[in-house]
JSON list of C-alpha atoms and ligand atoms in Angstrom, two decimals:
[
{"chain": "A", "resi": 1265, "resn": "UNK", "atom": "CA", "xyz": [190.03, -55.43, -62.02]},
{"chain": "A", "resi": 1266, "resn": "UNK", "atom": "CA", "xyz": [188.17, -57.61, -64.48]},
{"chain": "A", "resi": 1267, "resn": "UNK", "atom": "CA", "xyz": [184.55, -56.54, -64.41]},
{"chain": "A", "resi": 1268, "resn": "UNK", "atom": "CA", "xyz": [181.90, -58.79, -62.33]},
{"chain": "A", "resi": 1269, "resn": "UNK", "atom": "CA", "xyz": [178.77, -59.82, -64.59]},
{"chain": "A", "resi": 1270, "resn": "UNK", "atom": "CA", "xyz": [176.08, -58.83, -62.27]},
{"chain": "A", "resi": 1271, "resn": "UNK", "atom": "CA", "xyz": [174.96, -56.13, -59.40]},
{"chain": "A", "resi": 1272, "resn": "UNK", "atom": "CA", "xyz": [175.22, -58.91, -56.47]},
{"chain": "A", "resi": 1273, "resn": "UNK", "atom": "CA", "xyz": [178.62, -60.20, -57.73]},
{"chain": "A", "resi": 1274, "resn": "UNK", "atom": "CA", "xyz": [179.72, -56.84, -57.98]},
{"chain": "A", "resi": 1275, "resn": "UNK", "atom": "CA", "xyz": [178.60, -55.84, -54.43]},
{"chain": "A", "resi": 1276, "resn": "UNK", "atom": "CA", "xyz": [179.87, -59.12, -53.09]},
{"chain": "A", "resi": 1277, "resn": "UNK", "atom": "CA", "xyz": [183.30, -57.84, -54.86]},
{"chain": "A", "resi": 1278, "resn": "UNK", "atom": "CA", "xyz": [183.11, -54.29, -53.47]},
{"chain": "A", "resi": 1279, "resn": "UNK", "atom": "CA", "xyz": [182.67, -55.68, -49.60]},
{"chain": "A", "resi": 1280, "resn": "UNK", "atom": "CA", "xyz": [185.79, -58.03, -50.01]},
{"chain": "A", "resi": 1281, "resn": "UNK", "atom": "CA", "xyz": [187.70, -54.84, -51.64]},
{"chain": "A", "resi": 1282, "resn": "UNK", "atom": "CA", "xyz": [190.99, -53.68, -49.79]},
{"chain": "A", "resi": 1283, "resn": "UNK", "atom": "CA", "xyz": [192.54, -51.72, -52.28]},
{"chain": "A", "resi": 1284, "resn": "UNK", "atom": "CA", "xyz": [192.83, -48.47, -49.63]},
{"chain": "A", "resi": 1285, "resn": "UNK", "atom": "CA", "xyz": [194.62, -49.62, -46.47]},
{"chain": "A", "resi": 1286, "resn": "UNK", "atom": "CA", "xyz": [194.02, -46.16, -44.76]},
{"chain": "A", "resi": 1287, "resn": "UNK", "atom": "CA", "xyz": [190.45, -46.41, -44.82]},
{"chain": "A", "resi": 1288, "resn": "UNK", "atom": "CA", "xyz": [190.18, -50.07, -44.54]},
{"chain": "A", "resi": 1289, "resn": "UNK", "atom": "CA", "xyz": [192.35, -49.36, -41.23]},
{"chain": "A", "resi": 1290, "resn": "UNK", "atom": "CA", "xyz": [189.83, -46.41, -40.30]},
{"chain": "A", "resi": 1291, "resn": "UNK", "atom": "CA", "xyz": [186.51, -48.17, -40.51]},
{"chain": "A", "resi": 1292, "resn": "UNK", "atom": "CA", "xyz": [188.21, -51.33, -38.61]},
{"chain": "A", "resi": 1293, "resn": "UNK", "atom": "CA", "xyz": [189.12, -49.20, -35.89]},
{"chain": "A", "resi": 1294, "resn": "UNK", "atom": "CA", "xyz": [185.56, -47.51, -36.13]},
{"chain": "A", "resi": 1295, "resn": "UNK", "atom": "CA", "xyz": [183.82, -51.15, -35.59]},
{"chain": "A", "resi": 1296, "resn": "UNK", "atom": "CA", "xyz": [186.07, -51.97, -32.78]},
{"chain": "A", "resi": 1297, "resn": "UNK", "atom": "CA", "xyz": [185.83, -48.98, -30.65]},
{"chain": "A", "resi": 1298, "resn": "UNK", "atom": "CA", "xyz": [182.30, -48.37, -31.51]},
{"chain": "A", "resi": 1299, "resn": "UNK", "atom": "CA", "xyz": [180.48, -45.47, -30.24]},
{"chain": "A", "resi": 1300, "resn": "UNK", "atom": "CA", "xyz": [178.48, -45.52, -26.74]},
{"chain": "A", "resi": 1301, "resn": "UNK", "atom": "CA", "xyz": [175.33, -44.96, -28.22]},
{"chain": "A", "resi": 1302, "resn": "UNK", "atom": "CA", "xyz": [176.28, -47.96, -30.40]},
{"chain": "A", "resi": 1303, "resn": "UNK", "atom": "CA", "xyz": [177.84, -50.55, -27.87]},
{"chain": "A", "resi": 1304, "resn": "UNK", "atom": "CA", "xyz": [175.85, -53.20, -28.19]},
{"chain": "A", "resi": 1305, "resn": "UNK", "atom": "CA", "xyz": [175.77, -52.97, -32.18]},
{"chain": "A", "resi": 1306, "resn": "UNK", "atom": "CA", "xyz": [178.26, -55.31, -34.48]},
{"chain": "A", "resi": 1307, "resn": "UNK", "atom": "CA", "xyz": [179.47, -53.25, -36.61]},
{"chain": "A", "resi": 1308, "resn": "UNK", "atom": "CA", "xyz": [179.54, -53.83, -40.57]},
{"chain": "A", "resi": 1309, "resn": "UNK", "atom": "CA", "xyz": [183.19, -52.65, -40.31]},
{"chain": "A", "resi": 1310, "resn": "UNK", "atom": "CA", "xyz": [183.64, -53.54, -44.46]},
{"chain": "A", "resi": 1311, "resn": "UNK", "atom": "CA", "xyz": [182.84, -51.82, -47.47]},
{"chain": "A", "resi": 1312, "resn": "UNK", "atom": "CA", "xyz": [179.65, -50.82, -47.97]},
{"chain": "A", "resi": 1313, "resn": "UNK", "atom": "CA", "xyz": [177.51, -52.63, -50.96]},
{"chain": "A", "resi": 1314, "resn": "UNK", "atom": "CA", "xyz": [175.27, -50.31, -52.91]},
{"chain": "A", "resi": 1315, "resn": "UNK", "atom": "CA", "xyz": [171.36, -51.15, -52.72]},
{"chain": "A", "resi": 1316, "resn": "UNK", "atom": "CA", "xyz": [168.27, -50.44, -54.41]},
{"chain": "A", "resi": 1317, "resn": "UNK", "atom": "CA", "xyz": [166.22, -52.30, -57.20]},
{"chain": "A", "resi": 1318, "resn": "UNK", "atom": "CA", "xyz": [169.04, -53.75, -59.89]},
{"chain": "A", "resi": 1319, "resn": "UNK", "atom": "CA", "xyz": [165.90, -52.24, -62.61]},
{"chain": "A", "resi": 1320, "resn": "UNK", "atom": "CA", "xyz": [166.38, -48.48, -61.25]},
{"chain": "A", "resi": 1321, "resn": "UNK", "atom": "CA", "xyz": [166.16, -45.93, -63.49]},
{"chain": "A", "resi": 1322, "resn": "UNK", "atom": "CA", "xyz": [167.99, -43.21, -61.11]},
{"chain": "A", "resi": 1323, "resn": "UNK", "atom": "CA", "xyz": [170.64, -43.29, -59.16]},
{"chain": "A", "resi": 1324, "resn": "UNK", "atom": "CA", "xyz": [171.20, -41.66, -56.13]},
{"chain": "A", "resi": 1325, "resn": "UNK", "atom": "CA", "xyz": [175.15, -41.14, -55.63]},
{"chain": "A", "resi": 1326, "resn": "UNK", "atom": "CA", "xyz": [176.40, -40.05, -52.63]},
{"chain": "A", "resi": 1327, "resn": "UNK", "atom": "CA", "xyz": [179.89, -39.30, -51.08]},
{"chain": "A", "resi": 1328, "resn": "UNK", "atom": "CA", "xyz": [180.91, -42.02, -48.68]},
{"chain": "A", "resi": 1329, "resn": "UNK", "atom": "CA", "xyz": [179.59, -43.77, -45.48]},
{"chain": "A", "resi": 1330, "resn": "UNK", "atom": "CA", "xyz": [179.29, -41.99, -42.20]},
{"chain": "A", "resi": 1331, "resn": "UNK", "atom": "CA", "xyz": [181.49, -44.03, -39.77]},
{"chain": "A", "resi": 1332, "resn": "UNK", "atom": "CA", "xyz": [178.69, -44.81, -37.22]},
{"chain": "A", "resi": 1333, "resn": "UNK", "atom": "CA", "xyz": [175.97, -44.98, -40.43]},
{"chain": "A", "resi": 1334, "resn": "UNK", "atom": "CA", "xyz": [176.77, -47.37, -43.04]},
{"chain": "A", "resi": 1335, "resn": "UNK", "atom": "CA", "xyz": [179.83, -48.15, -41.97]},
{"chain": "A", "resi": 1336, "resn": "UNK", "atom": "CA", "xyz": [177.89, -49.41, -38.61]},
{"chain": "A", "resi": 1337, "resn": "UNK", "atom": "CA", "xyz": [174.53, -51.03, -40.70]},
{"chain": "A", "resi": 1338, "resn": "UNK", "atom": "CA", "xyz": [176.00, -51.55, -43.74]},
{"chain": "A", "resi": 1339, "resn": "UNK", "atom": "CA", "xyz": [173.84, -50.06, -45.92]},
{"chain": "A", "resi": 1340, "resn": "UNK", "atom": "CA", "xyz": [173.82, -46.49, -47.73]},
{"chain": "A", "resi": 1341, "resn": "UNK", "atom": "CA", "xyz": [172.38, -43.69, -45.67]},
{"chain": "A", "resi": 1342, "resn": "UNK", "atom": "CA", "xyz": [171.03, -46.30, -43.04]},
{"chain": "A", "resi": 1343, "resn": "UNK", "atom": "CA", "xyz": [171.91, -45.29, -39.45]},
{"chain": "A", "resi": 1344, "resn": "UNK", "atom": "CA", "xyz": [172.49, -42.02, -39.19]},
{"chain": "A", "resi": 1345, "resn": "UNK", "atom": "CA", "xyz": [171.01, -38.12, -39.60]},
{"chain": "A", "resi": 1346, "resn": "UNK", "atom": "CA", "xyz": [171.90, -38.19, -43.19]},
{"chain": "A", "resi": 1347, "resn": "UNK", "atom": "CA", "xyz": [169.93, -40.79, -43.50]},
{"chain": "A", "resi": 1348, "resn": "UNK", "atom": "CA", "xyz": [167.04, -40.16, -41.32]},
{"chain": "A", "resi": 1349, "resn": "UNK", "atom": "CA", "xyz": [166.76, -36.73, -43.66]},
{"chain": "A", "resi": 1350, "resn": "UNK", "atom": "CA", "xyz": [166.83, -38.60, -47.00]},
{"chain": "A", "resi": 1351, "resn": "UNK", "atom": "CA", "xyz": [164.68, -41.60, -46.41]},
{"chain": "A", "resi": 1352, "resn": "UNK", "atom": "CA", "xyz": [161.19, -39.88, -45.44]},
{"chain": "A", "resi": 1353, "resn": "UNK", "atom": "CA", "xyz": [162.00, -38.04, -48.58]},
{"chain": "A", "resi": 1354, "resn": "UNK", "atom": "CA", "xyz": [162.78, -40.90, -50.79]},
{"chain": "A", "resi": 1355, "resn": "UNK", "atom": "CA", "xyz": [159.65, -42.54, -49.41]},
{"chain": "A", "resi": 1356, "resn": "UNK", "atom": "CA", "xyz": [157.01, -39.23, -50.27]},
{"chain": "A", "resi": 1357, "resn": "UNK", "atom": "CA", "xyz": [158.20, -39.37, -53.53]},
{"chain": "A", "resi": 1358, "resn": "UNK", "atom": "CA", "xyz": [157.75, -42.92, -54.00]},
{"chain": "A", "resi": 1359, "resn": "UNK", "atom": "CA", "xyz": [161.21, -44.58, -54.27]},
{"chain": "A", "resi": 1360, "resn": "UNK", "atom": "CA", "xyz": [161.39, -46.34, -50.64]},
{"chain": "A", "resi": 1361, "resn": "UNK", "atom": "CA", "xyz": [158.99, -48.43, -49.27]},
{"chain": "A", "resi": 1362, "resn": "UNK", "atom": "CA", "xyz": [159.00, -46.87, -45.81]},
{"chain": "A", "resi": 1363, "resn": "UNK", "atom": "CA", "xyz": [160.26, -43.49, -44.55]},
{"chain": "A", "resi": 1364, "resn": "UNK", "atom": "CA", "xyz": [162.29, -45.15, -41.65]},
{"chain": "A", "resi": 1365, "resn": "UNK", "atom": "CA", "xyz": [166.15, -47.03, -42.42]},
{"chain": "A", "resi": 1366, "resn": "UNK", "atom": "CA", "xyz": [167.72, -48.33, -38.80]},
{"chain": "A", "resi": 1367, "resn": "UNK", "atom": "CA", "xyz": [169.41, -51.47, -40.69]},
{"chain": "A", "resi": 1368, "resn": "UNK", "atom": "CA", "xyz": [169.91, -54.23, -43.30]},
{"chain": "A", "resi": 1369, "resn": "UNK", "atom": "CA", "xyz": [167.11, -56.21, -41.36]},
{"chain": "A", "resi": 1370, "resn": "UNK", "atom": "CA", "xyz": [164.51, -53.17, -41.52]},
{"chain": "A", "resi": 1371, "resn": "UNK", "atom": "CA", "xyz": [162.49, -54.33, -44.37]},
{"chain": "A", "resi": 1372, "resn": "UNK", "atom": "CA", "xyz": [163.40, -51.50, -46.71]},
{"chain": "A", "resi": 1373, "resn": "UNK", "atom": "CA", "xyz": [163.10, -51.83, -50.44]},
{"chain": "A", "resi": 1374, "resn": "UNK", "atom": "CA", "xyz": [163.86, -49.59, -53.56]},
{"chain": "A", "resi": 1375, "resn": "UNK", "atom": "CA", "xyz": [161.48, -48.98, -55.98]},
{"chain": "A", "resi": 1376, "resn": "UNK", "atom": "CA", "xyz": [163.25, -47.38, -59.40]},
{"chain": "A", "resi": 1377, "resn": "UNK", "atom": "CA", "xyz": [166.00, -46.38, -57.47]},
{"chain": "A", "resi": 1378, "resn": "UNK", "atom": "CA", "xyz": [169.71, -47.50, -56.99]},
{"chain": "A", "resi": 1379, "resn": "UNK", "atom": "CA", "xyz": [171.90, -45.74, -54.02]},
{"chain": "A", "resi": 1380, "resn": "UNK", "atom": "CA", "xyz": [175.56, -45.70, -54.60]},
{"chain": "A", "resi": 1381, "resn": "UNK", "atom": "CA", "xyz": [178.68, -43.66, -53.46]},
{"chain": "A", "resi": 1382, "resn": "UNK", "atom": "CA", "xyz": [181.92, -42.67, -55.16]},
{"chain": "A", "resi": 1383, "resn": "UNK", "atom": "CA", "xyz": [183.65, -44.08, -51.91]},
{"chain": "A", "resi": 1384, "resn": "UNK", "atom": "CA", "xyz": [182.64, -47.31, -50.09]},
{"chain": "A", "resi": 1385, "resn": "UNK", "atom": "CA", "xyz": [184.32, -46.97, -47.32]},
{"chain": "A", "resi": 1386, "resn": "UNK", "atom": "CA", "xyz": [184.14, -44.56, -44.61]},
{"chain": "A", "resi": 1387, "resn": "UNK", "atom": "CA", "xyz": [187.15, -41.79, -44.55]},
{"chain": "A", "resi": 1388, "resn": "UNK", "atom": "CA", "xyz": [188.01, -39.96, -41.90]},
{"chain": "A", "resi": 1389, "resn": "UNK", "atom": "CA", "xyz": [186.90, -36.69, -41.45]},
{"chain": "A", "resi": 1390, "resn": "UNK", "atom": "CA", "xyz": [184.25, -37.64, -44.46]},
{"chain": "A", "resi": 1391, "resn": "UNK", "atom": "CA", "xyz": [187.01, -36.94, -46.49]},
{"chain": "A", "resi": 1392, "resn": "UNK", "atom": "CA", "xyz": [188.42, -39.48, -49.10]},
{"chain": "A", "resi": 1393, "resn": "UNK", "atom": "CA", "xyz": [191.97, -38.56, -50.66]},
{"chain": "A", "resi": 1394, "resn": "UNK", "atom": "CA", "xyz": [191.67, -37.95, -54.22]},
{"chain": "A", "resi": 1395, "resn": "UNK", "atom": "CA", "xyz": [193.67, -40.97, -54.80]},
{"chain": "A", "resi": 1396, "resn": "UNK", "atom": "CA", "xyz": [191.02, -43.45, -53.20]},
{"chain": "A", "resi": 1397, "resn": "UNK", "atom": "CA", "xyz": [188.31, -42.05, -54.82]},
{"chain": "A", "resi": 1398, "resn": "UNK", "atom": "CA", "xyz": [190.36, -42.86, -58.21]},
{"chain": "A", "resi": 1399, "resn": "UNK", "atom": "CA", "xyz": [191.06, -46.62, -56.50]},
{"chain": "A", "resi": 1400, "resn": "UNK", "atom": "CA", "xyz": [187.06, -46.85, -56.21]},
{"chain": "A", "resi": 1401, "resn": "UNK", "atom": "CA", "xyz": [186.37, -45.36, -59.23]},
{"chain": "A", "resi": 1402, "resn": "UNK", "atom": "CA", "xyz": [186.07, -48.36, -61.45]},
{"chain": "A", "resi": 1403, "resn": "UNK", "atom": "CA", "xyz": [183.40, -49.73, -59.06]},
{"chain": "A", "resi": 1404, "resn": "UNK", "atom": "CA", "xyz": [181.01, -47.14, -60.12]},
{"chain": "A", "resi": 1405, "resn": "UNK", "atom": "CA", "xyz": [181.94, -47.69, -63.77]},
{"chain": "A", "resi": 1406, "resn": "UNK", "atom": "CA", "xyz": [180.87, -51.35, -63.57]},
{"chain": "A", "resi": 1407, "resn": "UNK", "atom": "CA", "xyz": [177.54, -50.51, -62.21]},
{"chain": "A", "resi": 1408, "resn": "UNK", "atom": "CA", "xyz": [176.88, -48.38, -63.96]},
{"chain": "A", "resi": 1409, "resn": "UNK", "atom": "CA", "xyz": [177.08, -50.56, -66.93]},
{"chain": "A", "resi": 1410, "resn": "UNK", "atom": "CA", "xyz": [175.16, -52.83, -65.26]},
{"chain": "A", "resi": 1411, "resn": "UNK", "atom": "CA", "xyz": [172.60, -50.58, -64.10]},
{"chain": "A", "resi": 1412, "resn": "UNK", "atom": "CA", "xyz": [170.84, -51.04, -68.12]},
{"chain": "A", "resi": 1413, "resn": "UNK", "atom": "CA", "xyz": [167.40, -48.96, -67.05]},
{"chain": "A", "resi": 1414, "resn": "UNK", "atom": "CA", "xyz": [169.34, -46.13, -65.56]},
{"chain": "A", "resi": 1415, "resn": "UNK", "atom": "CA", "xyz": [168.71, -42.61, -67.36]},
{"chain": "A", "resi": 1416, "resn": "UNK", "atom": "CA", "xyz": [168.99, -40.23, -64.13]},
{"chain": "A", "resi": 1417, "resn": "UNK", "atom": "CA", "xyz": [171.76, -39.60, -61.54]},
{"chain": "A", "resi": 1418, "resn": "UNK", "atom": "CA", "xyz": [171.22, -37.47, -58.67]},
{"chain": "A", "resi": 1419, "resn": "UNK", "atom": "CA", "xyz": [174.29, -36.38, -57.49]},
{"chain": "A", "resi": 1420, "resn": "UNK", "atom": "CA", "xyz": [174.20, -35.58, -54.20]},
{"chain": "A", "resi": 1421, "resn": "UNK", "atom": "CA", "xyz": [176.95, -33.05, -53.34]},
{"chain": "A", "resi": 1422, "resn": "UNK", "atom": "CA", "xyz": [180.05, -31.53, -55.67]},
{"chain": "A", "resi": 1423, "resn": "UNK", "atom": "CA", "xyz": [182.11, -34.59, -54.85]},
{"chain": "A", "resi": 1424, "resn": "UNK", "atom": "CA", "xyz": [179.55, -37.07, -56.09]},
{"chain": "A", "resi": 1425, "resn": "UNK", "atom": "CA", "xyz": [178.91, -34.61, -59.39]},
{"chain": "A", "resi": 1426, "resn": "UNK", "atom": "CA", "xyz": [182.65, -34.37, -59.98]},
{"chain": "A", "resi": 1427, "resn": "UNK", "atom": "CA", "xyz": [182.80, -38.25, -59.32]},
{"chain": "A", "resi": 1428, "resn": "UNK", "atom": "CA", "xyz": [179.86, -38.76, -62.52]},
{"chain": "A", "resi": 1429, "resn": "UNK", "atom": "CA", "xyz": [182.03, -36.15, -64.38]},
{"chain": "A", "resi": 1430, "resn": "UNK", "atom": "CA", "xyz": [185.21, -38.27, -64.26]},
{"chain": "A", "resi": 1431, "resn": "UNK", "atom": "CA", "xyz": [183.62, -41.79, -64.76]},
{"chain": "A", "resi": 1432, "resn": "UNK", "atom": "CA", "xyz": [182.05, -39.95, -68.02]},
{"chain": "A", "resi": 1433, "resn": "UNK", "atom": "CA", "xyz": [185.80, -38.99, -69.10]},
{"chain": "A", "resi": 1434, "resn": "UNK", "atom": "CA", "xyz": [187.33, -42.70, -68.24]},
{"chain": "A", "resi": 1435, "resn": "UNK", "atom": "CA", "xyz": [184.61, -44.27, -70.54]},
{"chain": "A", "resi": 1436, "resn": "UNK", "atom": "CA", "xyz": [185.74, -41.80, -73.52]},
{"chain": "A", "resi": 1437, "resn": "UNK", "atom": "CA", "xyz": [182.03, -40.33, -73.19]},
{"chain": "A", "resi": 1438, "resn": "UNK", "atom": "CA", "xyz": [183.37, -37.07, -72.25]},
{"chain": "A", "resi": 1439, "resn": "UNK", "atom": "CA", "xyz": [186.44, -35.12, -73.13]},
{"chain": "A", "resi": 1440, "resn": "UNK", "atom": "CA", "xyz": [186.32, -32.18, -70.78]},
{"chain": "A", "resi": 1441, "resn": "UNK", "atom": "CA", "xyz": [184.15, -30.51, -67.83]},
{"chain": "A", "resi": 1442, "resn": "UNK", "atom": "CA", "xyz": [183.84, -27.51, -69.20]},
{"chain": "A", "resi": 1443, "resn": "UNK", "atom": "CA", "xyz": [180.36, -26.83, -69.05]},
{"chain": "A", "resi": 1444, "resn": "UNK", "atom": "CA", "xyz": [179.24, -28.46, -66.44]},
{"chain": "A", "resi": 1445, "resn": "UNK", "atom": "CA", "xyz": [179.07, -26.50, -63.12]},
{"chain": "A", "resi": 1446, "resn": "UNK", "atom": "CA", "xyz": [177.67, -28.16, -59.89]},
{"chain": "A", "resi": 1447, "resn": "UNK", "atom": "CA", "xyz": [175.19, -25.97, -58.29]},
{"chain": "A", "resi": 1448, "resn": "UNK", "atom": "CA", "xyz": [171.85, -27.54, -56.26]},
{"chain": "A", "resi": 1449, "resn": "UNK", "atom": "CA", "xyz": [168.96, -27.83, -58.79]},
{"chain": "A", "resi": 1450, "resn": "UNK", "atom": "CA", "xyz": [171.06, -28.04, -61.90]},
{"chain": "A", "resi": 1451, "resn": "UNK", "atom": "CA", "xyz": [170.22, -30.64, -64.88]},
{"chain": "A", "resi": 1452, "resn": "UNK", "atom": "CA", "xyz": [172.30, -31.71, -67.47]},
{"chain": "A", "resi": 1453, "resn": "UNK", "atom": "CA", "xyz": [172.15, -34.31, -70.08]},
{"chain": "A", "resi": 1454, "resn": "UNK", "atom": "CA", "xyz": [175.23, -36.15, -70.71]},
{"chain": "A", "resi": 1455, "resn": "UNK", "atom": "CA", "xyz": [176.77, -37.70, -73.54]},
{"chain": "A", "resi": 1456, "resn": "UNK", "atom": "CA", "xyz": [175.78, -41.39, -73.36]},
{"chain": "A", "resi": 1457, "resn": "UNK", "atom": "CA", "xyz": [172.08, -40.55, -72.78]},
{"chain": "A", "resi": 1458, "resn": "UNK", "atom": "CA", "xyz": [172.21, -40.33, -68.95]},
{"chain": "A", "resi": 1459, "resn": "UNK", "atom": "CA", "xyz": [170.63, -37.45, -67.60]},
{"chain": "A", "resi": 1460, "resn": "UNK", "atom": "CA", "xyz": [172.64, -35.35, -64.34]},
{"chain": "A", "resi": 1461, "resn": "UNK", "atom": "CA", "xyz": [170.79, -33.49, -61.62]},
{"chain": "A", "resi": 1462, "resn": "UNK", "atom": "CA", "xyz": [173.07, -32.14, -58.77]},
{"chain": "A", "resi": 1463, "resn": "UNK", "atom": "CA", "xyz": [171.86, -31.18, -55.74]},
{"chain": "A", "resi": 1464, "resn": "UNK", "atom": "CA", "xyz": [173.48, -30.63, -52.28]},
{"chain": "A", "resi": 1465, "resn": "UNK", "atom": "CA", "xyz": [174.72, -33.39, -50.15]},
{"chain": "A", "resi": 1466, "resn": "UNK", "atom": "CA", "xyz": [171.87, -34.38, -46.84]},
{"chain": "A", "resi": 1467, "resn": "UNK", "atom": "CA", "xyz": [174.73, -33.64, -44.44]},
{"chain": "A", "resi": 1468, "resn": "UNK", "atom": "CA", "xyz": [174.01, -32.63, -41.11]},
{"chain": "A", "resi": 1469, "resn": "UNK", "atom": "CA", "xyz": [175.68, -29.64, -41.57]},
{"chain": "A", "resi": 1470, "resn": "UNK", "atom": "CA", "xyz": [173.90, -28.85, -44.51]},
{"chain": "A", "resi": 1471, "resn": "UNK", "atom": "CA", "xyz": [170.48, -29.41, -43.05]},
{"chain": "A", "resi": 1472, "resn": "UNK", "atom": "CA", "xyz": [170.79, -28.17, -39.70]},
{"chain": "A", "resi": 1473, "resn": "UNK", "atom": "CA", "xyz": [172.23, -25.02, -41.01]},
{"chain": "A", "resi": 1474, "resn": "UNK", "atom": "CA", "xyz": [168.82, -24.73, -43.88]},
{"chain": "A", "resi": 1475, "resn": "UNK", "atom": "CA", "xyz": [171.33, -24.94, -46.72]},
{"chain": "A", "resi": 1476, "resn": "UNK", "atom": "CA", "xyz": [169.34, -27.78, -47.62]},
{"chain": "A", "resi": 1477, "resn": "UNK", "atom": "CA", "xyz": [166.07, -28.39, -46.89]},
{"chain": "A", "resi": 1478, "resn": "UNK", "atom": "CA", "xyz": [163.58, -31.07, -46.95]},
{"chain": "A", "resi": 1479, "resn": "UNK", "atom": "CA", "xyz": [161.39, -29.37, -49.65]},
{"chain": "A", "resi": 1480, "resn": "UNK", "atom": "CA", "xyz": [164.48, -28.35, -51.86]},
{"chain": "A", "resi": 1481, "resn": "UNK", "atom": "CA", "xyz": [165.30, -32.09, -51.94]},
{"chain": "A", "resi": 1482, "resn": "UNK", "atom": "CA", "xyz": [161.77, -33.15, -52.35]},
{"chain": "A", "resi": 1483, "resn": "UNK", "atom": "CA", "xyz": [161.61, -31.00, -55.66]},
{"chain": "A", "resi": 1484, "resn": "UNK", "atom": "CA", "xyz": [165.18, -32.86, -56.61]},
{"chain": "A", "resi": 1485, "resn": "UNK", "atom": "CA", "xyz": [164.05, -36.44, -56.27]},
{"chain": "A", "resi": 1486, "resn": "UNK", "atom": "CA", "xyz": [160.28, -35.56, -57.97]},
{"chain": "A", "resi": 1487, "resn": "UNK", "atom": "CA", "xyz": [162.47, -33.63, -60.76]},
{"chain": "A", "resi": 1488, "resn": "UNK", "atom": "CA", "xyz": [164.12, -36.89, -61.39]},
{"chain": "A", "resi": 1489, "resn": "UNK", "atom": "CA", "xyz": [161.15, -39.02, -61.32]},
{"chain": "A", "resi": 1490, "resn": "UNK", "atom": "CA", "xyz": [159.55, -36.84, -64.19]},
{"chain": "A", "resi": 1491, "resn": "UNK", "atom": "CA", "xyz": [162.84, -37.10, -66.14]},
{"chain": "A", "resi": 1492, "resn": "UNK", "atom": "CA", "xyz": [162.80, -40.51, -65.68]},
{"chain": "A", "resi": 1493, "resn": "UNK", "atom": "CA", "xyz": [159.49, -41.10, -67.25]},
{"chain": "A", "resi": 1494, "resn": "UNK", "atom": "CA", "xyz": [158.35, -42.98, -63.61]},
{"chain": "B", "resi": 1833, "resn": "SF4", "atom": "S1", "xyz": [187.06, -47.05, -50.76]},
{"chain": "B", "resi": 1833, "resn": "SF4", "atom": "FE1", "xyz": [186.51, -48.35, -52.49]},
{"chain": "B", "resi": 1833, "resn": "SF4", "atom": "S2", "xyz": [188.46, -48.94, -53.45]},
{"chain": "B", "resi": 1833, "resn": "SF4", "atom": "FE2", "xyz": [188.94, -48.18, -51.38]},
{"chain": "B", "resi": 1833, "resn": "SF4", "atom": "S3", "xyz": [188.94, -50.05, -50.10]},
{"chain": "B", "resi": 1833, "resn": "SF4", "atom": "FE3", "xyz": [186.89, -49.15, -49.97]},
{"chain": "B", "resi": 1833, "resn": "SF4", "atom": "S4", "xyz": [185.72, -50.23, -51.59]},
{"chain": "B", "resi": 1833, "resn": "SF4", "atom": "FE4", "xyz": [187.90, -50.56, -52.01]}
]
């Protein structure tokens, strides 16, 4: 795909993709049923743009969207318990403008930070094939290029870190992983200049179950703010 020349061409070219007809099919199927809870809601159905401010200098990079989530508000983490962990967090620490994300209408804004995913469409089970993660690949390439401030990406969960990993190899700035373990807390700096923090993904079932909690994340995104210079 040739590359787009800025971030709102390039999300307006990531919600027209179709390059993966079994999640295209999943997340048109999710819109149409709907949940109950979620009757009265059009859903965004489409792939997911990423948001934040185009001058961030860290990325958050998440997994994929939940299918009543992002795939139902159409932005990252907006809609759902992921979410409504993350967003008080990103606020405290000074990235998000309000602690609260119900939808594209909420009056959210980014401050420093850019939230992106290594899939942009919902997969069911939460589970993209390894093969569309490789067909949405090349979307996080171009942003990242675009993304000229950037110096930290928080990886949020091993899919995500492994995702950062392999866009590193595709751009010839890496030739192997060897090295680079995921584990929540670790840092890394990359070839290229980019710094790497992983931490674990603000799934339900990692913060219901205290694998992750709120201060262990708070401590990840201030971590990044001090490596960032912000
Ligand atoms: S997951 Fe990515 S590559 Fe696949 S259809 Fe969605 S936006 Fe396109």
């Amino acid at each position: 795909m040739a590359d787009a020349t800025t971030l709102v061409a390039l999300n307006a070219r990531i919600v027209a993709c179709e390059l993966c007809p079994r999640l295209r099919a999943h997340c048109t199927e999710v819109a149409r049923v709907r949940r109950r809870a979620y009757a009265d809601w059009e859903y965004w159905g489409r792939p997911v743009p990423s948001f934040g401010d185009p001058k961030a200098r860290v990325m958050a990079l998440g997994l994929a969207p939940g299918a009543h989530g992002s795939n139902r508000t159409g932005r990252p983490f907006t809609g759902d318990g992921s979410g409504d962990f993350l967003y008080p967090i990103l606020h405290e620490t000074g990235f998000a403008s309000q602690p609260k994300a119900t939808s594209r209408e909420d009056g959210m804004k980014l401050n420093g930070l850019w939230i992106t995913a290594v899939a942009r469409c919902a997969p069911p089970g939460n589970k993209p094939t390894p093969a569309e993660l490789r067909s949405c690949a090349p979307w996080l390439d171009q942003e990242i290029e675009l993304l000229t401030n950037l110096r930290v990406v928080v990886c949020l969960g091993r899919i995500a870190f492994d995702g950062l990993l392999a866009h590193l190899i595709r751009t010839g700035k890496l030739k192997t992983r060897a090295g680079f373990t995921f584990a929540h807390g670790a840092e890394y700096k990359l070839p290229g200049g980019l710094m790497a923090i992983a931490s674990y993904h603000p799934s339900l079932q990692n913060t219901n179950t205290g694998k992750l909690t709120r201060a262990m994340l708070v401590k990840i995104f201030r971590r990044a703010r001090k490596l960032a210079e912000l």
